[in-house]
Amino acid sequence: MTDNDGYLPLPKGFTTIAIHEAQDPEQWSHHEIVTPITMTSTFKQDEPGVFKYQYGRIGNPTREVLEKVIAKMECAKYGACFSSGLGAITTVIGLLENGDHMICMDDVYGGTNRLFLQIATKFGIEVTFADGDVDSFERQIKPNTKMIFVESPTNPTMRLCDIKAITSMAKRYKVMFVIDNTFLTPYYQRPLLLGADVVMHSLTKYMNGHSDIIMGALVTNDDKLGEKIYFLQKAMGVVPSPFDCSQVLRSLKTLALRLKKHQANSLVLAKYLETHPKIERVLHPGLPSHPQHELAKRQSSGHSGMFSVYLKGDLETSKKFLKSLKYFALGGSLGGAESLIALSTKMTHTSVPKDQRDKLGITDNLIRISVGIEDVEDLIADMKYALDQI
Ligand code: P1T
């Protein structure tokens, strides 16, 4: 375990950053140990145009602390928070101009696919899809290509893309490379260190980790992109509330602890399911059976609680299985303390056209699992019981 099981080393000082970065109590009027929630929509100015904070959409002390913590965790200079993960991606679209072309990885969250295909295209942005292989992106590059957007691992088929390879190709063509790091968080993957230009998060998931907040974030090291992102945050206005920022700040203090347990639970459960006669296939990047397991170890420091399985059966089998579970709640979202389970064809990926879903292997027997931090023996017993019912 000294070499972190063959993965990249875990980031040093990660939880110290979560607890102390930008959180010196002496900056607050009462020397609060916990960052105060600054609930105000506006701020009194010293003279017209002379102020520390101006207006809540443009800046807020609670939000600013969170943005600094997330940036530091991702090894970034600039961090900005948004009212949802899709709000962060909407802001990414704002980095493009009418007439620009972007290439999106073909397997992304259904809402991301919908946002690009049904909204970005309305503003004159051309969107095409690639399968995640570096050549598949390079083949589609045109003079007006300005952005590559990927998830790695993808939602829900757990495919990875080679972040370093895509980075060096994208740099050759001066194309911005944006990666959604929601499934792994900076504790397990730091794409900016591998050369990506912008990292995006749905903070709704592991970063908040308690299934009670919707938020998003963007981070970058590029001065020009950082400036543009802050401008868009102010100009487009997709900002979170100070209360929600405070909740996420609290949650980040236990991110590493939680992820270790998510990872351990998901590995035990995935190994159990891999040997079960009613399971056709397990898709878990942390298992040697995953075709990109070696790549996972080369570019990340571990894997979270996310994996998927193909049941042997059809839609009715899936429905019966899902209904028989007790601890795995049937629901969209992921990354919380509670285990969740989803049938992507009917839940998270309904907005992806069926022919694209079929091509990607998002079928009625594909079950996506977000393993929580409950006691794993109870989770295994729950799965065993539900599988016995089909
Ligand atoms: O829900 P929101 O905070 O807006 O984040 C959107 C989003 C972006 N990226 C990834 C990888 C995601 O998984 C999501 C949201 N996903 C779900 C709700 C889901 O069940 O997959």
mmCIF file of C-alpha atoms and ligand atoms in Angstrom:
data_model
loop_
_atom_site.group_PDB
_atom_site.id
_atom_site.type_symbol
_atom_site.label_atom_id
_atom_site.label_comp_id
_atom_site.label_asym_id
_atom_site.label_seq_id
_atom_site.Cartn_x
_atom_site.Cartn_y
_atom_site.Cartn_z
ATOM 1 C CA MET A 1 0.000 0.000 0.000
ATOM 2 C CA THR A 2 3.065 2.260 0.274
ATOM 3 C CA ASP A 3 2.912 2.947 -3.445
ATOM 4 C CA ASN A 4 -0.836 3.642 -3.237
ATOM 5 C CA ASP A 5 -1.621 0.331 -4.981
ATOM 6 C CA GLY A 6 0.149 1.373 -8.149
ATOM 7 C CA TYR A 7 -1.843 4.597 -8.524
ATOM 8 C CA LEU A 8 -0.276 8.064 -8.458
ATOM 9 C CA PRO A 9 0.537 9.147 -4.886
ATOM 10 C CA LEU A 10 -2.267 10.764 -2.925
ATOM 11 C CA PRO A 11 -1.936 14.564 -2.736
ATOM 12 C CA LYS A 12 0.026 15.723 0.302
ATOM 13 C CA GLY A 13 -1.605 18.167 2.732
ATOM 14 C CA PHE A 14 -5.006 17.809 1.077
ATOM 15 C CA THR A 15 -7.108 17.847 4.245
ATOM 16 C CA THR A 16 -4.975 20.593 5.789
ATOM 17 C CA ILE A 17 -5.868 22.699 2.750
ATOM 18 C CA ALA A 18 -9.551 21.825 3.212
ATOM 19 C CA ILE A 19 -9.462 22.917 6.840
ATOM 20 C CA HIS A 20 -7.073 25.894 6.770
ATOM 21 C CA GLU A 21 -6.689 27.376 3.281
ATOM 22 C CA ALA A 22 -8.019 30.977 3.295
ATOM 23 C CA GLN A 23 -9.672 30.255 6.635
ATOM 24 C CA ASP A 24 -7.491 32.138 9.119
ATOM 25 C CA PRO A 25 -9.925 33.125 11.924
ATOM 26 C CA GLU A 26 -8.179 36.484 12.377
ATOM 27 C CA GLN A 27 -9.626 37.800 9.144
ATOM 28 C CA TRP A 28 -13.148 37.785 10.672
ATOM 29 C CA SER A 29 -14.452 40.352 13.145
ATOM 30 C CA HIS A 30 -15.046 37.796 15.932
ATOM 31 C CA HIS A 31 -12.136 35.523 14.996
ATOM 32 C CA GLU A 32 -14.590 32.766 14.122
ATOM 33 C CA ILE A 33 -12.987 29.344 13.692
ATOM 34 C CA VAL A 34 -15.602 28.501 11.081
ATOM 35 C CA THR A 35 -15.962 30.841 8.086
ATOM 36 C CA PRO A 36 -19.043 32.999 8.761
ATOM 37 C CA ILE A 37 -21.964 32.919 6.357
ATOM 38 C CA THR A 38 -22.119 36.448 5.006
ATOM 39 C CA MET A 39 -25.807 36.801 4.191
ATOM 40 C CA THR A 40 -26.055 40.106 2.381
ATOM 41 C CA SER A 41 -26.955 40.962 -1.158
ATOM 42 C CA THR A 42 -24.939 44.193 -1.188
ATOM 43 C CA PHE A 43 -22.187 46.042 0.711
ATOM 44 C CA LYS A 44 -21.781 49.631 1.919
ATOM 45 C CA GLN A 45 -19.138 51.479 -0.087
ATOM 46 C CA ASP A 46 -16.567 53.832 1.532
ATOM 47 C CA GLU A 47 -16.942 56.315 -1.314
ATOM 48 C CA PRO A 48 -18.654 55.857 -4.670
ATOM 49 C CA GLY A 49 -16.679 53.084 -6.369
ATOM 50 C CA VAL A 50 -14.415 52.441 -3.327
ATOM 51 C CA PHE A 51 -15.192 49.107 -1.686
ATOM 52 C CA LYS A 52 -13.866 45.694 -0.668
ATOM 53 C CA TYR A 53 -17.024 43.904 -1.798
ATOM 54 C CA GLN A 54 -19.538 45.490 -4.093
ATOM 55 C CA TYR A 55 -22.550 43.252 -4.719
ATOM 56 C CA GLY A 56 -23.376 39.633 -3.827
ATOM 57 C CA ARG A 57 -23.380 38.312 -7.373
ATOM 58 C CA ILE A 58 -19.946 39.780 -8.047
ATOM 59 C CA GLY A 59 -18.308 38.652 -4.804
ATOM 60 C CA ASN A 60 -19.110 37.349 -1.340
ATOM 61 C CA PRO A 61 -16.618 36.521 1.462
ATOM 62 C CA THR A 62 -18.041 33.031 2.152
ATOM 63 C CA ARG A 63 -18.041 32.148 -1.529
ATOM 64 C CA GLU A 64 -14.552 33.559 -1.953
ATOM 65 C CA VAL A 65 -13.136 31.268 0.759
ATOM 66 C CA LEU A 66 -14.735 28.246 -0.893
ATOM 67 C CA GLU A 67 -13.389 29.284 -4.291
ATOM 68 C CA LYS A 68 -9.874 29.581 -2.853
ATOM 69 C CA VAL A 69 -10.076 26.162 -1.168
ATOM 70 C CA ILE A 70 -11.296 24.418 -4.317
ATOM 71 C CA ALA A 71 -8.658 26.154 -6.434
ATOM 72 C CA LYS A 72 -5.892 25.088 -4.022
ATOM 73 C CA MET A 73 -7.143 21.481 -3.971
ATOM 74 C CA GLU A 74 -7.026 21.391 -7.780
ATOM 75 C CA CYS A 75 -3.572 23.077 -7.829
ATOM 76 C CA ALA A 76 -5.171 26.048 -9.598
ATOM 77 C CA LYS A 77 -4.668 29.809 -9.393
ATOM 78 C CA TYR A 78 -8.297 30.667 -10.019
ATOM 79 C CA GLY A 79 -11.543 29.123 -8.765
ATOM 80 C CA ALA A 80 -15.150 30.180 -9.290
ATOM 81 C CA CYS A 81 -18.361 28.677 -7.936
ATOM 82 C CA PHE A 82 -21.739 28.427 -9.631
ATOM 83 C CA SER A 83 -25.284 27.564 -8.645
ATOM 84 C CA SER A 84 -25.066 24.069 -10.193
ATOM 85 C CA GLY A 85 -22.728 21.840 -12.165
ATOM 86 C CA LEU A 86 -24.689 22.682 -15.293
ATOM 87 C CA GLY A 87 -24.415 26.364 -14.337
ATOM 88 C CA ALA A 88 -20.630 25.917 -14.417
ATOM 89 C CA ILE A 89 -20.858 24.264 -17.862
ATOM 90 C CA THR A 90 -23.198 27.031 -19.080
ATOM 91 C CA THR A 91 -20.426 29.434 -18.114
ATOM 92 C CA VAL A 92 -17.918 27.298 -20.047
ATOM 93 C CA ILE A 93 -20.125 27.744 -23.118
ATOM 94 C CA GLY A 94 -19.776 31.486 -22.518
ATOM 95 C CA LEU A 95 -16.032 31.098 -23.217
ATOM 96 C CA LEU A 96 -16.936 30.316 -26.845
ATOM 97 C CA GLU A 97 -18.068 32.617 -29.653
ATOM 98 C CA ASN A 98 -20.804 32.242 -32.214
ATOM 99 C CA GLY A 99 -19.352 30.112 -35.052
ATOM 100 C CA ASP A 100 -16.912 28.170 -32.858
ATOM 101 C CA HIS A 101 -16.799 24.384 -32.940
ATOM 102 C CA MET A 102 -16.441 22.190 -29.854
ATOM 103 C CA ILE A 103 -15.891 18.448 -29.534
ATOM 104 C CA CYS A 104 -17.539 16.682 -26.633
ATOM 105 C CA MET A 105 -16.784 13.164 -25.478
ATOM 106 C CA ASP A 106 -19.723 10.993 -26.509
ATOM 107 C CA ASP A 107 -20.381 9.573 -23.042
ATOM 108 C CA VAL A 108 -21.169 12.431 -20.657
ATOM 109 C CA TYR A 109 -23.933 13.147 -18.142
ATOM 110 C CA GLY A 110 -27.270 13.380 -20.001
ATOM 111 C CA GLY A 111 -27.821 16.971 -18.859
ATOM 112 C CA THR A 112 -24.404 17.983 -20.236
ATOM 113 C CA ASN A 113 -25.237 16.379 -23.572
ATOM 114 C CA ARG A 114 -28.609 18.218 -23.600
ATOM 115 C CA LEU A 115 -26.995 21.552 -22.714
ATOM 116 C CA PHE A 116 -24.501 21.317 -25.570
ATOM 117 C CA LEU A 117 -26.876 19.863 -28.193
ATOM 118 C CA GLN A 118 -30.042 21.783 -27.398
ATOM 119 C CA ILE A 119 -28.791 25.087 -25.975
ATOM 120 C CA ALA A 120 -25.209 25.801 -27.132
ATOM 121 C CA THR A 121 -26.153 25.047 -30.750
ATOM 122 C CA LYS A 122 -28.917 27.695 -30.538
ATOM 123 C CA PHE A 123 -26.191 30.281 -30.006
ATOM 124 C CA GLY A 124 -24.299 29.248 -33.134
ATOM 125 C CA ILE A 125 -21.852 26.836 -31.497
ATOM 126 C CA GLU A 126 -21.223 23.703 -33.503
ATOM 127 C CA VAL A 127 -21.050 20.538 -31.382
ATOM 128 C CA THR A 128 -19.725 17.157 -32.475
ATOM 129 C CA PHE A 129 -18.938 14.037 -30.457
ATOM 130 C CA ALA A 130 -15.857 11.831 -30.218
ATOM 131 C CA ASP A 131 -15.354 8.491 -28.514
ATOM 132 C CA GLY A 132 -12.653 9.620 -26.077
ATOM 133 C CA ASP A 133 -9.665 8.241 -27.928
ATOM 134 C CA VAL A 134 -7.145 10.977 -28.733
ATOM 135 C CA ASP A 135 -7.317 10.188 -32.484
ATOM 136 C CA SER A 136 -11.104 10.481 -32.452
ATOM 137 C CA PHE A 137 -10.722 14.061 -31.218
ATOM 138 C CA GLU A 138 -7.855 14.932 -33.551
ATOM 139 C CA ARG A 139 -9.751 13.696 -36.623
ATOM 140 C CA GLN A 140 -12.503 16.225 -35.942
ATOM 141 C CA ILE A 141 -10.334 19.287 -35.390
ATOM 142 C CA LYS A 142 -11.156 22.108 -37.829
ATOM 143 C CA PRO A 143 -9.942 25.708 -38.109
ATOM 144 C CA ASN A 144 -12.873 26.872 -35.905
ATOM 145 C CA THR A 145 -12.454 24.174 -33.213
ATOM 146 C CA LYS A 146 -11.970 25.942 -29.901
ATOM 147 C CA MET A 147 -12.803 23.434 -27.190
ATOM 148 C CA ILE A 148 -12.632 19.766 -26.212
ATOM 149 C CA PHE A 149 -14.870 18.740 -23.313
ATOM 150 C CA VAL A 150 -14.595 15.361 -21.578
ATOM 151 C CA GLU A 151 -15.536 13.440 -18.483
ATOM 152 C CA SER A 152 -13.055 10.893 -17.197
ATOM 153 C CA PRO A 153 -14.308 8.494 -15.919
ATOM 154 C CA THR A 154 -17.528 8.892 -17.865
ATOM 155 C CA ASN A 155 -21.061 8.779 -16.588
ATOM 156 C CA PRO A 156 -22.283 5.983 -16.671
ATOM 157 C CA THR A 157 -20.025 3.610 -18.641
ATOM 158 C CA MET A 158 -16.826 4.416 -16.701
ATOM 159 C CA ARG A 159 -14.630 4.981 -19.734
ATOM 160 C CA LEU A 160 -11.437 6.989 -19.270
ATOM 161 C CA CYS A 161 -9.621 9.265 -21.627
ATOM 162 C CA ASP A 162 -5.882 9.712 -21.645
ATOM 163 C CA ILE A 163 -5.685 13.213 -20.178
ATOM 164 C CA LYS A 164 -1.993 13.781 -20.981
ATOM 165 C CA ALA A 165 -2.358 12.579 -24.579
ATOM 166 C CA ILE A 166 -5.404 14.774 -25.226
ATOM 167 C CA THR A 167 -3.648 17.721 -23.578
ATOM 168 C CA SER A 168 -0.622 17.564 -25.821
ATOM 169 C CA MET A 169 -2.730 17.110 -28.955
ATOM 170 C CA ALA A 170 -5.068 19.986 -27.950
ATOM 171 C CA LYS A 171 -2.080 22.270 -27.278
ATOM 172 C CA ARG A 172 -0.719 21.612 -30.767
ATOM 173 C CA TYR A 173 -3.975 22.918 -32.248
ATOM 174 C CA LYS A 174 -4.426 25.664 -29.617
ATOM 175 C CA VAL A 175 -7.738 24.106 -28.538
ATOM 176 C CA MET A 176 -8.931 24.600 -24.946
ATOM 177 C CA PHE A 177 -9.251 21.332 -23.012
ATOM 178 C CA VAL A 178 -11.972 21.217 -20.349
ATOM 179 C CA ILE A 179 -12.493 18.203 -18.112
ATOM 180 C CA ASP A 180 -15.361 17.387 -15.772
ATOM 181 C CA ASN A 181 -13.650 15.946 -12.672
ATOM 182 C CA THR A 182 -16.850 15.259 -10.732
ATOM 183 C CA PHE A 183 -16.464 11.475 -10.426
ATOM 184 C CA LEU A 184 -12.970 11.549 -8.882
ATOM 185 C CA THR A 185 -12.556 14.980 -7.227
ATOM 186 C CA PRO A 186 -9.064 16.527 -6.803
ATOM 187 C CA TYR A 187 -8.293 13.989 -4.092
ATOM 188 C CA TYR A 188 -8.094 11.262 -6.725
ATOM 189 C CA GLN A 189 -7.375 13.226 -9.924
ATOM 190 C CA ARG A 190 -5.746 16.592 -10.630
ATOM 191 C CA PRO A 191 -6.170 17.235 -14.378
ATOM 192 C CA LEU A 192 -4.512 20.681 -14.358
ATOM 193 C CA LEU A 193 -1.244 18.994 -13.340
ATOM 194 C CA LEU A 194 -1.666 16.726 -16.388
ATOM 195 C CA GLY A 195 -2.083 19.784 -18.620
ATOM 196 C CA ALA A 196 -5.853 20.394 -18.873
ATOM 197 C CA ASP A 197 -6.851 24.062 -19.200
ATOM 198 C CA VAL A 198 -10.058 24.122 -17.165
ATOM 199 C CA VAL A 199 -11.490 21.685 -14.608
ATOM 200 C CA MET A 200 -15.206 21.624 -13.966
ATOM 201 C CA HIS A 201 -17.104 20.137 -10.998
ATOM 202 C CA SER A 202 -20.614 19.339 -10.017
ATOM 203 C CA LEU A 203 -20.028 20.132 -6.322
ATOM 204 C CA THR A 204 -23.450 18.531 -5.790
ATOM 205 C CA LYS A 205 -21.683 15.159 -5.768
ATOM 206 C CA TYR A 206 -18.623 14.063 -3.741
ATOM 207 C CA MET A 207 -17.325 17.555 -3.008
ATOM 208 C CA ASN A 208 -20.441 18.340 -0.966
ATOM 209 C CA GLY A 209 -21.098 14.671 -0.415
ATOM 210 C CA HIS A 210 -24.259 14.853 1.682
ATOM 211 C CA SER A 211 -26.945 14.966 -1.033
ATOM 212 C CA ASP A 212 -28.305 18.304 0.171
ATOM 213 C CA ILE A 213 -26.767 20.992 -2.080
ATOM 214 C CA ILE A 214 -26.706 21.760 -5.819
ATOM 215 C CA MET A 215 -23.562 23.651 -6.864
ATOM 216 C CA GLY A 216 -20.744 23.730 -9.418
ATOM 217 C CA ALA A 217 -17.219 25.063 -9.894
ATOM 218 C CA LEU A 218 -14.580 25.888 -12.483
ATOM 219 C CA VAL A 219 -10.840 26.197 -11.876
ATOM 220 C CA THR A 220 -7.925 27.142 -14.098
ATOM 221 C CA ASN A 221 -4.292 28.238 -14.002
ATOM 222 C CA ASP A 222 -4.527 30.322 -17.146
ATOM 223 C CA ASP A 223 -4.600 34.064 -16.383
ATOM 224 C CA LYS A 224 -6.739 34.958 -19.402
ATOM 225 C CA LEU A 225 -9.218 32.128 -18.816
ATOM 226 C CA GLY A 226 -9.382 32.968 -15.110
ATOM 227 C CA GLU A 227 -10.220 36.574 -15.917
ATOM 228 C CA LYS A 228 -12.862 35.499 -18.458
ATOM 229 C CA ILE A 229 -14.457 33.042 -16.016
ATOM 230 C CA TYR A 230 -14.772 35.737 -13.318
ATOM 231 C CA PHE A 231 -16.223 38.108 -15.911
ATOM 232 C CA LEU A 232 -18.768 35.475 -16.998
ATOM 233 C CA GLN A 233 -19.609 34.646 -13.379
ATOM 234 C CA LYS A 234 -20.484 38.308 -12.877
ATOM 235 C CA ALA A 235 -22.080 38.858 -16.297
ATOM 236 C CA MET A 236 -24.094 35.630 -16.575
ATOM 237 C CA GLY A 237 -24.920 35.540 -12.880
ATOM 238 C CA VAL A 238 -25.149 31.797 -12.282
ATOM 239 C CA VAL A 239 -23.937 32.126 -8.669
ATOM 240 C CA PRO A 240 -24.576 30.072 -5.505
ATOM 241 C CA SER A 241 -25.925 31.294 -2.164
ATOM 242 C CA PRO A 242 -23.522 32.041 0.742
ATOM 243 C CA PHE A 243 -25.337 29.413 2.829
ATOM 244 C CA ASP A 244 -24.721 26.710 0.232
ATOM 245 C CA CYS A 245 -21.064 27.777 -0.016
ATOM 246 C CA SER A 246 -20.741 27.335 3.738
ATOM 247 C CA GLN A 247 -22.213 23.826 3.539
ATOM 248 C CA VAL A 248 -19.724 22.788 0.862
ATOM 249 C CA LEU A 249 -16.834 24.341 2.826
ATOM 250 C CA ARG A 250 -17.826 22.184 5.785
ATOM 251 C CA SER A 251 -18.111 19.080 3.626
ATOM 252 C CA LEU A 252 -14.684 19.498 2.034
ATOM 253 C CA LYS A 253 -13.054 19.019 5.441
ATOM 254 C CA THR A 254 -14.095 15.343 5.314
ATOM 255 C CA LEU A 255 -13.670 14.793 1.572
ATOM 256 C CA ALA A 256 -10.536 12.633 1.854
ATOM 257 C CA LEU A 257 -11.985 10.594 4.711
ATOM 258 C CA ARG A 258 -15.221 10.036 2.846
ATOM 259 C CA LEU A 259 -13.559 9.136 -0.439
ATOM 260 C CA LYS A 260 -11.359 6.496 1.157
ATOM 261 C CA LYS A 261 -14.475 4.784 2.464
ATOM 262 C CA HIS A 262 -16.370 5.213 -0.846
ATOM 263 C CA GLN A 263 -13.414 3.668 -2.665
ATOM 264 C CA ALA A 264 -13.021 0.751 -0.243
ATOM 265 C CA ASN A 265 -16.761 -0.018 -0.260
ATOM 266 C CA SER A 266 -17.059 0.183 -4.027
ATOM 267 C CA LEU A 267 -14.121 -2.176 -4.547
ATOM 268 C CA VAL A 268 -15.486 -4.785 -2.138
ATOM 269 C CA LEU A 269 -18.923 -4.591 -3.710
ATOM 270 C CA ALA A 270 -17.639 -4.604 -7.307
ATOM 271 C CA LYS A 271 -15.475 -7.678 -6.586
ATOM 272 C CA TYR A 272 -18.472 -9.424 -5.056
ATOM 273 C CA LEU A 273 -20.666 -8.624 -8.069
ATOM 274 C CA GLU A 274 -17.956 -9.708 -10.501
ATOM 275 C CA THR A 275 -18.310 -13.273 -9.230
ATOM 276 C CA HIS A 276 -22.124 -13.263 -9.117
ATOM 277 C CA PRO A 277 -23.811 -15.508 -11.723
ATOM 278 C CA LYS A 278 -26.589 -12.983 -12.436
ATOM 279 C CA ILE A 279 -24.148 -10.207 -13.349
ATOM 280 C CA GLU A 280 -22.944 -10.087 -16.925
ATOM 281 C CA ARG A 281 -20.174 -7.526 -16.478
ATOM 282 C CA VAL A 282 -18.802 -5.037 -13.955
ATOM 283 C CA LEU A 283 -17.386 -1.668 -15.114
ATOM 284 C CA HIS A 284 -15.062 -0.374 -12.378
ATOM 285 C CA PRO A 285 -11.802 1.418 -13.291
ATOM 286 C CA GLY A 286 -10.243 0.209 -10.033
ATOM 287 C CA LEU A 287 -10.516 -3.464 -11.042
ATOM 288 C CA PRO A 288 -7.918 -5.185 -13.234
ATOM 289 C CA SER A 289 -10.820 -6.379 -15.439
ATOM 290 C CA HIS A 290 -11.449 -2.783 -16.559
ATOM 291 C CA PRO A 291 -9.806 -2.326 -20.002
ATOM 292 C CA GLN A 292 -8.279 0.999 -18.889
ATOM 293 C CA HIS A 293 -7.214 -0.002 -15.380
ATOM 294 C CA GLU A 294 -3.546 0.728 -16.161
ATOM 295 C CA LEU A 295 -4.455 4.190 -17.481
ATOM 296 C CA ALA A 296 -6.493 4.815 -14.309
ATOM 297 C CA LYS A 297 -3.398 4.069 -12.229
ATOM 298 C CA ARG A 298 -1.188 6.258 -14.433
ATOM 299 C CA GLN A 299 -3.343 9.379 -14.215
ATOM 300 C CA SER A 300 -5.265 9.188 -10.938
ATOM 301 C CA SER A 301 -4.647 8.443 -7.266
ATOM 302 C CA GLY A 302 -7.650 6.169 -6.737
ATOM 303 C CA HIS A 303 -11.268 5.653 -7.622
ATOM 304 C CA SER A 304 -14.465 6.791 -5.898
ATOM 305 C CA GLY A 305 -17.692 4.924 -5.158
ATOM 306 C CA MET A 306 -18.960 4.992 -8.742
ATOM 307 C CA PHE A 307 -19.285 1.912 -10.898
ATOM 308 C CA SER A 308 -21.777 0.231 -13.209
ATOM 309 C CA VAL A 309 -22.902 -3.330 -13.877
ATOM 310 C CA TYR A 310 -24.755 -5.114 -16.645
ATOM 311 C CA LEU A 311 -27.372 -7.461 -15.231
ATOM 312 C CA LYS A 312 -28.151 -10.631 -17.152
ATOM 313 C CA GLY A 313 -31.652 -9.749 -18.315
ATOM 314 C CA ASP A 314 -33.827 -6.993 -19.714
ATOM 315 C CA LEU A 315 -35.753 -3.934 -18.551
ATOM 316 C CA GLU A 316 -38.151 -6.012 -16.446
ATOM 317 C CA THR A 317 -35.217 -7.771 -14.734
ATOM 318 C CA SER A 318 -33.650 -4.388 -13.947
ATOM 319 C CA LYS A 319 -36.905 -3.020 -12.538
ATOM 320 C CA LYS A 320 -37.413 -6.074 -10.312
ATOM 321 C CA PHE A 321 -33.835 -5.902 -9.062
ATOM 322 C CA LEU A 322 -34.056 -2.181 -8.291
ATOM 323 C CA LYS A 323 -37.351 -2.592 -6.464
ATOM 324 C CA SER A 324 -35.924 -5.324 -4.242
ATOM 325 C CA LEU A 325 -33.126 -3.182 -2.796
ATOM 326 C CA LYS A 326 -33.410 -1.641 0.640
ATOM 327 C CA TYR A 327 -30.335 0.542 1.197
ATOM 328 C CA PHE A 328 -29.621 1.529 -2.418
ATOM 329 C CA ALA A 329 -32.228 4.217 -3.058
ATOM 330 C CA LEU A 330 -33.394 4.516 -6.645
ATOM 331 C CA GLY A 331 -32.440 8.058 -7.549
ATOM 332 C CA GLY A 332 -30.439 10.347 -9.816
ATOM 333 C CA SER A 333 -27.310 11.993 -8.455
ATOM 334 C CA LEU A 334 -24.320 10.380 -6.773
ATOM 335 C CA GLY A 335 -21.479 10.923 -4.356
ATOM 336 C CA GLY A 336 -23.460 11.185 -1.109
ATOM 337 C CA ALA A 337 -23.080 9.241 2.124
ATOM 338 C CA GLU A 338 -26.172 7.239 1.132
ATOM 339 C CA SER A 339 -25.864 4.574 -1.546
ATOM 340 C CA LEU A 340 -27.853 5.424 -4.682
ATOM 341 C CA ILE A 341 -28.658 3.374 -7.733
ATOM 342 C CA ALA A 342 -29.902 4.381 -11.170
ATOM 343 C CA LEU A 343 -31.095 2.945 -14.451
ATOM 344 C CA SER A 344 -29.484 5.446 -16.814
ATOM 345 C CA THR A 345 -31.767 4.721 -19.813
ATOM 346 C CA LYS A 346 -34.806 5.810 -17.805
ATOM 347 C CA MET A 347 -33.239 8.332 -15.427
ATOM 348 C CA THR A 348 -29.977 10.215 -15.949
ATOM 349 C CA HIS A 349 -29.579 9.774 -19.725
ATOM 350 C CA THR A 350 -33.118 10.092 -21.129
ATOM 351 C CA SER A 351 -32.047 13.230 -22.993
ATOM 352 C CA VAL A 352 -29.323 11.332 -24.901
ATOM 353 C CA PRO A 353 -30.810 10.100 -28.211
ATOM 354 C CA LYS A 354 -31.520 6.329 -28.133
ATOM 355 C CA ASP A 355 -29.222 5.469 -31.052
ATOM 356 C CA GLN A 356 -26.349 7.239 -29.247
ATOM 357 C CA ARG A 357 -27.202 5.416 -26.006
ATOM 358 C CA ASP A 358 -27.230 2.048 -27.806
ATOM 359 C CA LYS A 359 -23.862 2.815 -29.389
ATOM 360 C CA LEU A 360 -22.412 3.651 -25.967
ATOM 361 C CA GLY A 361 -23.805 0.541 -24.278
ATOM 362 C CA ILE A 362 -26.298 2.499 -22.167
ATOM 363 C CA THR A 363 -28.910 -0.215 -22.265
ATOM 364 C CA ASP A 364 -31.843 -1.274 -20.082
ATOM 365 C CA ASN A 365 -29.697 -3.773 -18.171
ATOM 366 C CA LEU A 366 -26.958 -1.229 -17.307
ATOM 367 C CA ILE A 367 -27.222 -0.261 -13.653
ATOM 368 C CA ARG A 368 -25.192 2.654 -12.259
ATOM 369 C CA ILE A 369 -24.210 2.427 -8.614
ATOM 370 C CA SER A 370 -23.051 5.202 -6.288
ATOM 371 C CA VAL A 371 -21.723 3.308 -3.301
ATOM 372 C CA GLY A 372 -22.174 5.232 -0.072
ATOM 373 C CA ILE A 373 -20.248 4.991 3.164
ATOM 374 C CA GLU A 374 -22.567 2.598 4.975
ATOM 375 C CA ASP A 375 -21.153 -0.625 6.447
ATOM 376 C CA VAL A 376 -20.233 -2.690 3.426
ATOM 377 C CA GLU A 377 -21.558 -6.011 4.806
ATOM 378 C CA ASP A 378 -25.047 -4.472 4.809
ATOM 379 C CA LEU A 379 -24.626 -3.294 1.225
ATOM 380 C CA ILE A 380 -23.521 -6.736 0.079
ATOM 381 C CA ALA A 381 -26.435 -8.407 1.865
ATOM 382 C CA ASP A 382 -28.803 -5.926 0.206
ATOM 383 C CA MET A 383 -27.393 -6.683 -3.263
ATOM 384 C CA LYS A 384 -27.437 -10.420 -2.636
ATOM 385 C CA TYR A 385 -31.084 -10.305 -1.622
ATOM 386 C CA ALA A 386 -32.119 -8.220 -4.655
ATOM 387 C CA LEU A 387 -30.195 -10.473 -7.057
ATOM 388 C CA ASP A 388 -31.876 -13.522 -5.510
ATOM 389 C CA GLN A 389 -35.236 -12.001 -6.510
ATOM 390 C CA ILE A 390 -34.514 -11.953 -10.272
HETATM 391 O O1 P1T B 1 -26.605 18.449 -11.193
HETATM 392 P P1 P1T B 1 -25.546 19.492 -11.402
HETATM 393 O O2 P1T B 1 -24.900 19.964 -10.156
HETATM 394 O O3 P1T B 1 -26.008 20.613 -12.272
HETATM 395 O O4 P1T B 1 -24.339 18.767 -12.177
HETATM 396 C C1 P1T B 1 -24.461 18.269 -13.484
HETATM 397 C C2 P1T B 1 -23.467 17.160 -13.678
HETATM 398 C C3 P1T B 1 -22.254 17.446 -14.294
HETATM 399 N N1 P1T B 1 -21.311 16.493 -14.454
HETATM 400 C C4 P1T B 1 -21.507 15.235 -14.038
HETATM 401 C C5 P1T B 1 -20.430 14.218 -14.237
HETATM 402 C C6 P1T B 1 -22.704 14.879 -13.404
HETATM 403 O O5 P1T B 1 -22.850 13.617 -12.977
HETATM 404 C C7 P1T B 1 -23.711 15.867 -13.229
HETATM 405 C C8 P1T B 1 -25.018 15.550 -12.587
HETATM 406 N N2 P1T B 1 -25.309 14.183 -12.596
HETATM 407 C C9 P1T B 1 -26.447 13.607 -12.111
HETATM 408 C C10 P1T B 1 -27.443 14.291 -11.541
HETATM 409 C C11 P1T B 1 -26.495 12.143 -12.266
HETATM 410 O O6 P1T B 1 -27.330 11.477 -11.657
HETATM 411 O O7 P1T B 1 -25.652 11.620 -13.016
#
